[in-house]
């Protein structure tokens, strides 16, 4: 049984996704929805890791927790700086699109690691793990859907103007 | 008539459940005017979404007064203070009477030809350099249906940009979206007569005594009459409606969703669910039940800062109701998790089977008088006729109506919301912004940001308005607009009642109706249909209304059976009005078949947490097909919680005496005298802790800005600070300290409805003691 590897893959993917969500949210803080939802969804990644931790030990995997958010004061500063430096330039559009695409791929990666874990849980008849994986999977899938919506809305403005 | 400044709701005319609301005609004419010499012209009030039927009194070509229409189904003759006195703004000496063009940094009078040619030249330049996505348009909730429909065709069909929104985004976007999420399309299910027969009222974040004074009179006549209905109120403030309540849940701002989940928890746990109705007419019950199972009263009490027993008591009243009317307003729509919360109010009525019959409905109420029409015509976040931008067949119908290629109509994404339009202007991809009849420099959040965006040199700003507003100060061209009373048109209130408002007087100077301005612009710009004929085929409001009737045929908001002739006289007619239902339709969904058929629905819905848009396959997977959709959502905490630096929660709101940014009401002497200046409300213990007494000047400060105003003590829960949002600067240009509440609010919006949030900012309060000019 190699479920431990599937669990570690999920941990890596969710940790990376959380980091990327925060990074993109901060780098594009002038996109206020990205800033707020990026942090909300990064918190969700943390919750997923916490839930996974409740069963990880059973498979000999060490619990992993998501990188903590910085304090609001620092974020606020970063946001204003980013806003001043980048906010008034059309060039931010291409950067935004690239970052969103990258983030979307991270969300897809996390999503598929959950699918893999769900399959393993089913085969091993681990209902506890399956329940956690199923719920977390649907939330991670939503993160991807949200990004898909956002990318579909953003790309025409970035690419068709000028 | 009593003193309607002191007695906002007038004298009581109580009536029993199921009775007719007695008529009471309110009238106000100028001093010295003999009522006998006045000509009365049919209209309706444009100072809130109730849309009370009124006649405009005219003498010697001038408006001299108003009176309520006793036969009108909406108000039975009554008018509120804004309606009675607000019309005086029409006669204001500072109305704009000629176009203004900025030359050498200053706005100077110009001819219409000069101004329009400049607007058209700049449009052509932006269209050449940036393309259609370089053009943005932002309209109002104050124009008429005919203005909006012309604008929607001009922008979406002619110019081909999705960047058209209304300031209705600030007042009713969540109403619109919550209705679409639950019922498949926009459209208020119920009728105002449901207030006459209900036995229980559930008001969530709805300060009705201030926002909808005449509707509150109707409720008060029930509450103080025989068969008093029970009343449950959710609001952080001890408002007049809260004082009448059987249970007042004074929750912490930003926690509506947890509270509503808690109430649903109780309804389900205690078996107060009409399971037969739910099984037959809804989908999503299992998911909802499992979601709200995690919200027992004790947990909710902790999140919301209310007593668990009060939650139980509220649920018990709702659970025992036989005819339940629920209402929502800005306390939901402009707060955290707005659409998610509004959907839970829909759910509560659905769980109780309380919809589509007398006395039982949910009102996702509107704010502005003509907000419903921006939604129907497609001048905001929707496509004309409540069509679905993701449904190619709907887009093709529009293209056929407008004689355009379907690809000309932007449907690759949803219509762009105003906060995003401004973001595009901020980064520089939008270079042309035409603002009609609204004042974003006071009404949008985080004003320093709004000012800095509007003030950019590279952004060409056109403002159409009757007055020189704070926003007009940023304009390159200002166009003087005719308003209500000076043009003919129609508008629709929050129970789908359509009223005709006739032209009573000529507009001042060279002011013109918005519809005429748009047609003029479209002609000068050479907007054509696919056969090379002028895009806009109508010249008069009546022709436009007939065209809109065709555009809505077969859609939920079907106007095809309406005409100006039919609307003249009488009392307003509710859509849908068709050949089959020529007198209109009092209630939607009386057969409990909802508009959730895939081919018919207006929207495929969203994930309520993230706003991820569902696509067609997601929608069909739900197999709603005529059943209402119970949407569930988890509570998530607001994004700016109070902390050591900013320990209090800020919320904004309204007074009965002013509308929006006071452009009209400030010019009515009675209204101005009633609420001449900004104020701030603090809870009693907070005031004691801060050493603030009634009338002391305080400074309220967020991370984004501050305001200073006199304090009123009491009336809000501890930890909460309230300020009205009306008070900008146009009437006091030399004012030393800011008074606009939106200096403090943050740039954030609901992920689904994209309605900006005005109810959840962290602030700190300090006593300044005296106004700025008196301090050393």
PDB file of N, CA, C and O in Angstrom, chain B residues 613-642:
ATOM      1  N   UNK B 613     -18.728  30.922 -11.903  1.00  0.00           N
ATOM      2  CA  UNK B 613     -19.967  30.854 -12.688  1.00  0.00           C
ATOM      3  C   UNK B 613     -20.222  29.419 -13.122  1.00  0.00           C
ATOM      4  O   UNK B 613     -19.348  28.775 -13.686  1.00  0.00           O
ATOM      5  N   UNK B 614     -21.428  28.936 -12.833  1.00  0.00           N
ATOM      6  CA  UNK B 614     -21.800  27.632 -13.350  1.00  0.00           C
ATOM      7  C   UNK B 614     -22.001  27.745 -14.858  1.00  0.00           C
ATOM      8  O   UNK B 614     -22.461  28.767 -15.362  1.00  0.00           O
ATOM      9  N   UNK B 615     -21.679  26.660 -15.535  1.00  0.00           N
ATOM     10  CA  UNK B 615     -21.930  26.616 -16.965  1.00  0.00           C
ATOM     11  C   UNK B 615     -23.164  25.754 -17.207  1.00  0.00           C
ATOM     12  O   UNK B 615     -23.719  25.174 -16.278  1.00  0.00           O
ATOM     13  N   UNK B 616     -23.561  25.706 -18.460  1.00  0.00           N
ATOM     14  CA  UNK B 616     -24.811  25.027 -18.799  1.00  0.00           C
ATOM     15  C   UNK B 616     -24.901  23.614 -18.199  1.00  0.00           C
ATOM     16  O   UNK B 616     -25.903  23.235 -17.599  1.00  0.00           O
ATOM     17  N   UNK B 617     -23.792  22.862 -18.322  1.00  0.00           N
ATOM     18  CA  UNK B 617     -23.846  21.468 -17.840  1.00  0.00           C
ATOM     19  C   UNK B 617     -24.006  21.411 -16.319  1.00  0.00           C
ATOM     20  O   UNK B 617     -24.680  20.523 -15.803  1.00  0.00           O
ATOM     21  N   UNK B 618     -23.420  22.373 -15.622  1.00  0.00           N
ATOM     22  CA  UNK B 618     -23.602  22.398 -14.163  1.00  0.00           C
ATOM     23  C   UNK B 618     -25.064  22.619 -13.817  1.00  0.00           C
ATOM     24  O   UNK B 618     -25.607  22.051 -12.871  1.00  0.00           O
ATOM     25  N   UNK B 619     -25.675  23.510 -14.600  1.00  0.00           N
ATOM     26  CA  UNK B 619     -27.074  23.840 -14.318  1.00  0.00           C
ATOM     27  C   UNK B 619     -27.984  22.650 -14.619  1.00  0.00           C
ATOM     28  O   UNK B 619     -28.842  22.291 -13.804  1.00  0.00           O
ATOM     29  N   UNK B 620     -27.774  22.029 -15.774  1.00  0.00           N
ATOM     30  CA  UNK B 620     -28.659  20.904 -16.134  1.00  0.00           C
ATOM     31  C   UNK B 620     -28.468  19.743 -15.163  1.00  0.00           C
ATOM     32  O   UNK B 620     -29.423  19.018 -14.872  1.00  0.00           O
ATOM     33  N   UNK B 621     -27.239  19.582 -14.636  1.00  0.00           N
ATOM     34  CA  UNK B 621     -26.987  18.512 -13.662  1.00  0.00           C
ATOM     35  C   UNK B 621     -27.902  18.613 -12.439  1.00  0.00           C
ATOM     36  O   UNK B 621     -28.201  17.613 -11.791  1.00  0.00           O
ATOM     37  N   UNK B 622     -28.301  19.830 -12.118  1.00  0.00           N
ATOM     38  CA  UNK B 622     -29.165  20.000 -10.930  1.00  0.00           C
ATOM     39  C   UNK B 622     -30.572  19.487 -11.179  1.00  0.00           C
ATOM     40  O   UNK B 622     -31.324  19.263 -10.237  1.00  0.00           O
ATOM     41  N   UNK B 623     -30.930  19.367 -12.449  1.00  0.00           N
ATOM     42  CA  UNK B 623     -32.261  18.901 -12.842  1.00  0.00           C
ATOM     43  C   UNK B 623     -33.372  19.679 -12.137  1.00  0.00           C
ATOM     44  O   UNK B 623     -34.335  19.087 -11.647  1.00  0.00           O
ATOM     45  N   UNK B 624     -33.193  20.966 -12.072  1.00  0.00           N
ATOM     46  CA  UNK B 624     -34.203  21.798 -11.399  1.00  0.00           C
ATOM     47  C   UNK B 624     -35.503  21.800 -12.221  1.00  0.00           C
ATOM     48  O   UNK B 624     -36.576  21.515 -11.693  1.00  0.00           O
ATOM     49  N   UNK B 625     -35.385  22.142 -13.497  1.00  0.00           N
ATOM     50  CA  UNK B 625     -36.488  22.051 -14.453  1.00  0.00           C
ATOM     51  C   UNK B 625     -37.848  22.479 -13.882  1.00  0.00           C
ATOM     52  O   UNK B 625     -38.785  21.691 -13.817  1.00  0.00           O
ATOM     53  N   UNK B 626     -37.902  23.698 -13.444  1.00  0.00           N
ATOM     54  CA  UNK B 626     -39.163  24.223 -12.935  1.00  0.00           C
ATOM     55  C   UNK B 626     -39.263  24.217 -11.411  1.00  0.00           C
ATOM     56  O   UNK B 626     -40.201  24.756 -10.846  1.00  0.00           O
ATOM     57  N   UNK B 627     -38.282  23.580 -10.776  1.00  0.00           N
ATOM     58  CA  UNK B 627     -38.270  23.628  -9.307  1.00  0.00           C
ATOM     59  C   UNK B 627     -37.310  24.715  -8.823  1.00  0.00           C
ATOM     60  O   UNK B 627     -36.308  25.004  -9.481  1.00  0.00           O
ATOM     61  N   UNK B 628     -37.604  25.296  -7.686  1.00  0.00           N
ATOM     62  CA  UNK B 628     -36.725  26.324  -7.126  1.00  0.00           C
ATOM     63  C   UNK B 628     -35.463  25.655  -6.571  1.00  0.00           C
ATOM     64  O   UNK B 628     -35.487  24.490  -6.193  1.00  0.00           O
ATOM     65  N   UNK B 629     -34.378  26.433  -6.546  1.00  0.00           N
ATOM     66  CA  UNK B 629     -33.093  25.866  -6.140  1.00  0.00           C
ATOM     67  C   UNK B 629     -32.738  26.355  -4.739  1.00  0.00           C
ATOM     68  O   UNK B 629     -32.544  27.558  -4.520  1.00  0.00           O
ATOM     69  N   UNK B 630     -32.689  25.441  -3.800  1.00  0.00           N
ATOM     70  CA  UNK B 630     -32.260  25.791  -2.436  1.00  0.00           C
ATOM     71  C   UNK B 630     -30.734  25.818  -2.442  1.00  0.00           C
ATOM     72  O   UNK B 630     -30.095  24.782  -2.615  1.00  0.00           O
ATOM     73  N   UNK B 631     -30.162  27.003  -2.292  1.00  0.00           N
ATOM     74  CA  UNK B 631     -28.706  27.106  -2.338  1.00  0.00           C
ATOM     75  C   UNK B 631     -28.165  27.224  -0.924  1.00  0.00           C
ATOM     76  O   UNK B 631     -28.677  28.003  -0.121  1.00  0.00           O
ATOM     77  N   UNK B 632     -27.137  26.441  -0.640  1.00  0.00           N
ATOM     78  CA  UNK B 632     -26.560  26.436   0.703  1.00  0.00           C
ATOM     79  C   UNK B 632     -25.193  27.092   0.683  1.00  0.00           C
ATOM     80  O   UNK B 632     -24.518  27.108  -0.348  1.00  0.00           O
ATOM     81  N   UNK B 633     -24.787  27.658   1.817  1.00  0.00           N
ATOM     82  CA  UNK B 633     -23.444  28.233   1.906  1.00  0.00           C
ATOM     83  C   UNK B 633     -22.966  28.215   3.346  1.00  0.00           C
ATOM     84  O   UNK B 633     -23.751  28.367   4.286  1.00  0.00           O
ATOM     85  N   UNK B 634     -21.669  28.026   3.486  1.00  0.00           N
ATOM     86  CA  UNK B 634     -21.026  28.082   4.798  1.00  0.00           C
ATOM     87  C   UNK B 634     -20.720  29.537   5.141  1.00  0.00           C
ATOM     88  O   UNK B 634     -20.388  30.329   4.262  1.00  0.00           O
ATOM     89  N   UNK B 635     -20.779  29.860   6.414  1.00  0.00           N
ATOM     90  CA  UNK B 635     -20.334  31.185   6.865  1.00  0.00           C
ATOM     91  C   UNK B 635     -18.819  31.280   6.754  1.00  0.00           C
ATOM     92  O   UNK B 635     -18.102  30.342   7.099  1.00  0.00           O
ATOM     93  N   UNK B 636     -18.338  32.400   6.239  1.00  0.00           N
ATOM     94  CA  UNK B 636     -16.898  32.668   6.329  1.00  0.00           C
ATOM     95  C   UNK B 636     -16.739  34.072   6.895  1.00  0.00           C
ATOM     96  O   UNK B 636     -17.561  34.944   6.607  1.00  0.00           O
ATOM     97  N   UNK B 637     -15.728  34.277   7.727  1.00  0.00           N
ATOM     98  CA  UNK B 637     -15.650  35.581   8.406  1.00  0.00           C
ATOM     99  C   UNK B 637     -15.355  36.721   7.442  1.00  0.00           C
ATOM    100  O   UNK B 637     -14.706  36.502   6.413  1.00  0.00           O
ATOM    101  N   UNK B 638     -15.824  37.936   7.740  1.00  0.00           N
ATOM    102  CA  UNK B 638     -15.534  39.100   6.893  1.00  0.00           C
ATOM    103  C   UNK B 638     -14.026  39.322   6.767  1.00  0.00           C
ATOM    104  O   UNK B 638     -13.253  38.869   7.603  1.00  0.00           O
ATOM    105  N   UNK B 639     -13.636  40.033   5.705  1.00  0.00           N
ATOM    106  CA  UNK B 639     -12.215  40.142   5.378  1.00  0.00           C
ATOM    107  C   UNK B 639     -11.465  41.192   6.178  1.00  0.00           C
ATOM    108  O   UNK B 639     -10.242  41.209   6.170  1.00  0.00           O
ATOM    109  N   UNK B 640     -12.180  42.095   6.813  1.00  0.00           N
ATOM    110  CA  UNK B 640     -11.457  43.092   7.607  1.00  0.00           C
ATOM    111  C   UNK B 640     -12.006  43.078   9.039  1.00  0.00           C
ATOM    112  O   UNK B 640     -12.781  43.965   9.418  1.00  0.00           O
ATOM    113  N   UNK B 641     -11.614  42.096   9.831  1.00  0.00           N
ATOM    114  CA  UNK B 641     -12.144  42.037  11.194  1.00  0.00           C
ATOM    115  C   UNK B 641     -11.559  43.171  12.037  1.00  0.00           C
ATOM    116  O   UNK B 641     -10.455  43.650  11.755  1.00  0.00           O
ATOM    117  N   UNK B 642     -12.301  43.621  13.038  1.00  0.00           N
ATOM    118  CA  UNK B 642     -11.757  44.645  13.933  1.00  0.00           C
ATOM    119  C   UNK B 642     -10.495  44.124  14.613  1.00  0.00           C
ATOM    120  O   UNK B 642     -10.378  42.924  14.870  1.00  0.00           O
TER     121      UNK B 642
END
